[in-house]
mmCIF file of C-alpha atoms in Angstrom:
data_model
loop_
_atom_site.group_PDB
_atom_site.id
_atom_site.type_symbol
_atom_site.label_atom_id
_atom_site.label_comp_id
_atom_site.label_asym_id
_atom_site.label_seq_id
_atom_site.Cartn_x
_atom_site.Cartn_y
_atom_site.Cartn_z
ATOM 1 C CA MET A 3 -2.930 7.942 1.425
ATOM 2 C CA ASP A 4 0.726 6.929 1.420
ATOM 3 C CA GLU A 5 2.532 3.696 0.463
ATOM 4 C CA THR A 6 5.279 1.756 1.740
ATOM 5 C CA ALA A 7 7.795 -0.677 0.415
ATOM 6 C CA LYS A 8 7.668 -4.034 1.874
ATOM 7 C CA ARG A 9 10.236 -6.804 0.605
ATOM 8 C CA TYR A 10 8.499 -10.273 0.925
ATOM 9 C CA ASN A 11 10.773 -12.852 1.024
ATOM 10 C CA THR A 12 13.264 -11.747 3.413
ATOM 11 C CA ARG A 13 14.426 -13.944 6.636
ATOM 12 C CA PRO A 14 14.585 -12.378 10.125
ATOM 13 C CA THR A 15 18.008 -10.241 10.963
ATOM 14 C CA HIS A 16 18.075 -11.415 14.282
ATOM 15 C CA THR A 17 17.063 -14.512 16.704
ATOM 16 C CA TYR A 18 16.429 -14.956 20.398
ATOM 17 C CA ALA A 19 18.751 -17.265 20.599
ATOM 18 C CA THR A 20 22.265 -16.222 18.874
ATOM 19 C CA GLY A 21 21.384 -12.187 18.221
ATOM 20 C CA ASN A 22 22.493 -11.696 14.617
ATOM 21 C CA VAL A 23 22.134 -13.755 11.845
ATOM 22 C CA GLY A 24 24.886 -13.639 8.936
ATOM 23 C CA GLY A 25 26.018 -15.642 5.861
ATOM 24 C CA TYR A 26 23.085 -15.076 3.561
ATOM 25 C CA LYS A 27 22.300 -12.450 0.934
ATOM 26 C CA GLN A 28 18.234 -10.679 1.862
ATOM 27 C CA SER A 29 16.186 -11.206 -0.915
ATOM 28 C CA LYS A 30 15.736 -7.500 -3.173
ATOM 29 C CA GLU A 31 11.994 -9.067 -4.003
ATOM 30 C CA ARG A 32 9.193 -6.485 -3.170
ATOM 31 C CA LEU A 33 5.632 -5.125 -3.233
ATOM 32 C CA THR A 34 4.543 -1.721 -2.899
ATOM 33 C CA VAL A 35 1.954 -1.429 -0.340
ATOM 34 C CA ALA A 36 -0.528 1.643 -0.161
ATOM 35 C CA VAL A 37 -3.085 2.292 2.671
ATOM 36 C CA CYS A 38 -5.452 4.791 2.782
ATOM 37 C CA ALA A 39 -7.758 5.489 5.699
ATOM 38 C CA ASN A 40 -9.869 8.946 6.941
ATOM 39 C CA ALA A 41 -8.475 11.078 9.489
ATOM 40 C CA ASP A 42 -10.508 9.181 12.356
ATOM 41 C CA GLY A 43 -9.916 5.572 10.926
ATOM 42 C CA SER A 44 -13.920 5.198 11.015
ATOM 43 C CA HIS A 45 -13.754 4.625 6.961
ATOM 44 C CA LYS A 46 -10.648 2.176 5.791
ATOM 45 C CA TYR A 47 -10.193 1.575 2.024
ATOM 46 C CA GLY A 48 -8.795 -1.712 1.117
ATOM 47 C CA LEU A 49 -4.866 -2.003 0.537
ATOM 48 C CA TYR A 50 -3.680 -1.148 -3.019
ATOM 49 C CA VAL A 51 -0.755 -3.884 -3.651
ATOM 50 C CA ILE A 52 1.261 -3.492 -6.383
ATOM 51 C CA GLY A 53 3.716 -6.253 -7.626
ATOM 52 C CA THR A 54 5.791 -7.390 -10.584
ATOM 53 C CA ALA A 55 3.612 -10.193 -11.970
ATOM 54 C CA LYS A 56 0.103 -9.383 -13.136
ATOM 55 C CA ARG A 57 -1.097 -12.612 -11.613
ATOM 56 C CA PRO A 58 1.442 -14.286 -9.133
ATOM 57 C CA ARG A 59 1.636 -17.964 -9.782
ATOM 58 C CA THR A 60 1.442 -17.918 -5.772
ATOM 59 C CA PHE A 61 -2.221 -16.972 -6.217
ATOM 60 C CA PRO A 62 -4.309 -19.991 -6.397
ATOM 61 C CA LYS A 63 -6.549 -20.762 -9.672
ATOM 62 C CA ASP A 64 -9.764 -19.189 -8.466
ATOM 63 C CA TRP A 65 -9.220 -16.726 -5.755
ATOM 64 C CA TYR A 66 -8.511 -13.333 -6.544
ATOM 65 C CA PRO A 67 -7.062 -10.154 -3.893
ATOM 66 C CA ARG A 68 -10.607 -8.743 -4.215
ATOM 67 C CA LEU A 69 -12.437 -11.260 -2.404
ATOM 68 C CA ILE A 70 -10.271 -9.803 0.789
ATOM 69 C CA GLY A 71 -10.776 -6.516 -0.040
ATOM 70 C CA ILE A 72 -7.267 -5.977 -1.840
ATOM 71 C CA THR A 73 -6.868 -4.346 -5.399
ATOM 72 C CA TRP A 74 -3.688 -5.593 -7.124
ATOM 73 C CA ALA A 75 -1.616 -4.053 -9.359
ATOM 74 C CA SER A 76 1.273 -4.483 -11.099
ATOM 75 C CA ASN A 77 4.341 -2.778 -12.912
ATOM 76 C CA LYS A 78 7.910 -4.078 -13.659
ATOM 77 C CA THR A 79 9.445 -2.275 -10.813
ATOM 78 C CA ALA A 80 6.616 -2.713 -8.005
ATOM 79 C CA TRP A 81 6.686 1.008 -7.463
ATOM 80 C CA MET A 82 3.763 3.249 -7.329
ATOM 81 C CA ASN A 83 4.207 5.404 -11.106
ATOM 82 C CA THR A 84 2.067 7.948 -12.501
ATOM 83 C CA ILE A 85 0.065 4.847 -14.310
ATOM 84 C CA THR A 86 -0.676 3.339 -11.066
ATOM 85 C CA PHE A 87 -1.299 6.412 -9.161
ATOM 86 C CA THR A 88 -4.144 7.170 -11.846
ATOM 87 C CA GLU A 89 -5.900 3.822 -11.724
ATOM 88 C CA PHE A 90 -5.738 3.918 -7.632
ATOM 89 C CA ILE A 91 -7.223 7.375 -7.654
ATOM 90 C CA LYS A 92 -9.971 6.383 -10.494
ATOM 91 C CA GLU A 93 -10.944 3.426 -8.115
ATOM 92 C CA PHE A 94 -10.844 5.157 -4.725
ATOM 93 C CA ASP A 95 -13.246 8.336 -6.180
ATOM 94 C CA ALA A 96 -15.907 5.550 -7.475
ATOM 95 C CA THR A 97 -15.813 3.634 -4.394
ATOM 96 C CA MET A 98 -16.059 6.957 -2.365
ATOM 97 C CA MET A 99 -19.108 8.170 -4.894
ATOM 98 C CA ARG A 100 -20.561 4.603 -4.125
ATOM 99 C CA ARG A 101 -20.143 4.818 -0.322
ATOM 100 C CA HIS A 102 -21.016 8.450 0.183
ATOM 101 C CA GLY A 103 -23.271 9.336 -2.840
ATOM 102 C CA GLY A 104 -21.532 11.994 -4.201
ATOM 103 C CA GLU A 105 -20.591 13.779 -0.891
ATOM 104 C CA GLU A 106 -16.903 15.124 -1.419
ATOM 105 C CA VAL A 107 -14.212 13.501 0.000
ATOM 106 C CA LEU A 108 -10.292 14.694 1.003
ATOM 107 C CA LEU A 109 -7.459 13.290 0.267
ATOM 108 C CA LEU A 110 -4.097 14.064 1.670
ATOM 109 C CA MET A 111 -1.005 13.112 0.258
ATOM 110 C CA ASP A 112 2.711 13.865 -0.291
ATOM 111 C CA ASN A 113 4.200 15.612 -2.921
ATOM 112 C CA ALA A 114 6.066 12.346 -4.112
ATOM 113 C CA PRO A 115 6.728 12.693 -8.011
ATOM 114 C CA SER A 116 4.231 9.454 -8.476
ATOM 115 C CA HIS A 117 1.431 11.316 -7.244
ATOM 116 C CA LYS A 118 0.599 13.168 -10.675
ATOM 117 C CA LEU A 119 -2.590 12.170 -12.357
ATOM 118 C CA GLU A 120 -2.920 11.846 -16.192
ATOM 119 C CA GLU A 121 -3.984 14.395 -18.311
ATOM 120 C CA GLY A 122 -7.747 14.216 -18.688
ATOM 121 C CA VAL A 123 -8.754 12.287 -15.496
ATOM 122 C CA VAL A 124 -11.527 13.923 -14.043
ATOM 123 C CA LEU A 125 -12.632 13.172 -10.510
ATOM 124 C CA GLN A 126 -16.278 13.158 -9.622
ATOM 125 C CA CYS A 127 -16.138 13.880 -5.707
ATOM 126 C CA THR A 128 -12.512 13.565 -4.365
ATOM 127 C CA LYS A 129 -10.274 16.413 -3.938
ATOM 128 C CA ILE A 130 -6.661 16.021 -3.256
ATOM 129 C CA ALA A 131 -4.651 18.071 -0.894
ATOM 130 C CA PHE A 132 -0.893 17.428 -1.319
ATOM 131 C CA LEU A 133 1.272 18.390 1.957
ATOM 132 C CA PRO A 134 4.002 20.752 1.837
ATOM 133 C CA PRO A 135 7.506 19.326 0.982
ATOM 134 C CA ASN A 136 9.374 18.142 4.151
ATOM 135 C CA THR A 137 6.372 17.940 6.478
ATOM 136 C CA THR A 138 4.700 14.631 5.768
ATOM 137 C CA THR A 139 6.610 12.720 8.764
ATOM 138 C CA HIS A 140 4.760 15.268 11.065
ATOM 139 C CA LEU A 141 1.457 15.625 8.960
ATOM 140 C CA GLN A 142 0.684 12.465 7.082
ATOM 141 C CA PRO A 143 -1.283 10.381 9.525
ATOM 142 C CA MET A 144 -0.148 6.899 7.619
ATOM 143 C CA ASP A 145 3.449 8.151 9.171
ATOM 144 C CA ALA A 146 2.133 8.348 12.281
ATOM 145 C CA GLY A 147 2.007 4.826 13.426
ATOM 146 C CA ILE A 148 -0.346 3.318 10.650
ATOM 147 C CA ILE A 149 1.940 1.896 8.464
ATOM 148 C CA ALA A 150 4.166 0.993 11.218
ATOM 149 C CA ASN A 151 1.551 -1.241 12.888
ATOM 150 C CA PHE A 152 0.898 -2.421 9.249
ATOM 151 C CA LYS A 153 4.375 -3.830 9.095
ATOM 152 C CA HIS A 154 4.739 -5.239 12.298
ATOM 153 C CA HIS A 155 1.459 -6.966 11.740
ATOM 154 C CA TYR A 156 2.740 -8.561 8.288
ATOM 155 C CA LYS A 157 5.786 -9.776 9.895
ATOM 156 C CA LYS A 158 4.015 -11.099 12.710
ATOM 157 C CA LEU A 159 1.892 -13.281 10.440
ATOM 158 C CA ALA A 160 4.439 -14.325 8.322
ATOM 159 C CA THR A 161 6.652 -15.739 10.904
ATOM 160 C CA ARG A 162 3.772 -17.565 12.340
ATOM 161 C CA ALA A 163 3.300 -19.064 8.691
ATOM 162 C CA HIS A 164 7.224 -19.827 8.504
ATOM 163 C CA CYS A 165 6.772 -21.621 11.324
ATOM 164 C CA GLN A 166 4.143 -23.557 10.940
ATOM 165 C CA MET A 167 6.159 -25.197 7.703
#
């Protein structure tokens, strides 16, 4: 599991016609997106998205992120913190318990300060292994192209959506 920031309300910085695009200030609105899968990619866990609103106004009235396999969380900064990390891990553990019937799963994590469980949390089938400092770009599977691929597909879909407006 690893997370990445996604500034969702930005414009392209380059165009094919004129090169660099200037004259405006990029939006700082962001989401944090946590991606998680097993080592060979055969088991993918749904995206865990953290925003600033409990329920954004852009969500239709009868629509929920869970309908498409996304878990939505919120806090003031839209960053992963100990509380949202604990919520993620508890939900992950419950899902793995249902999927694998209590068989232990190993979750590789970087050693970010936010990746701490709140006191008293007991996991049923999830073991967490923290990677050594300054090695995550070499050892963390999500940094080996998965997050970059996610961002690429997001940008492609966002560009298509903007072109259809």
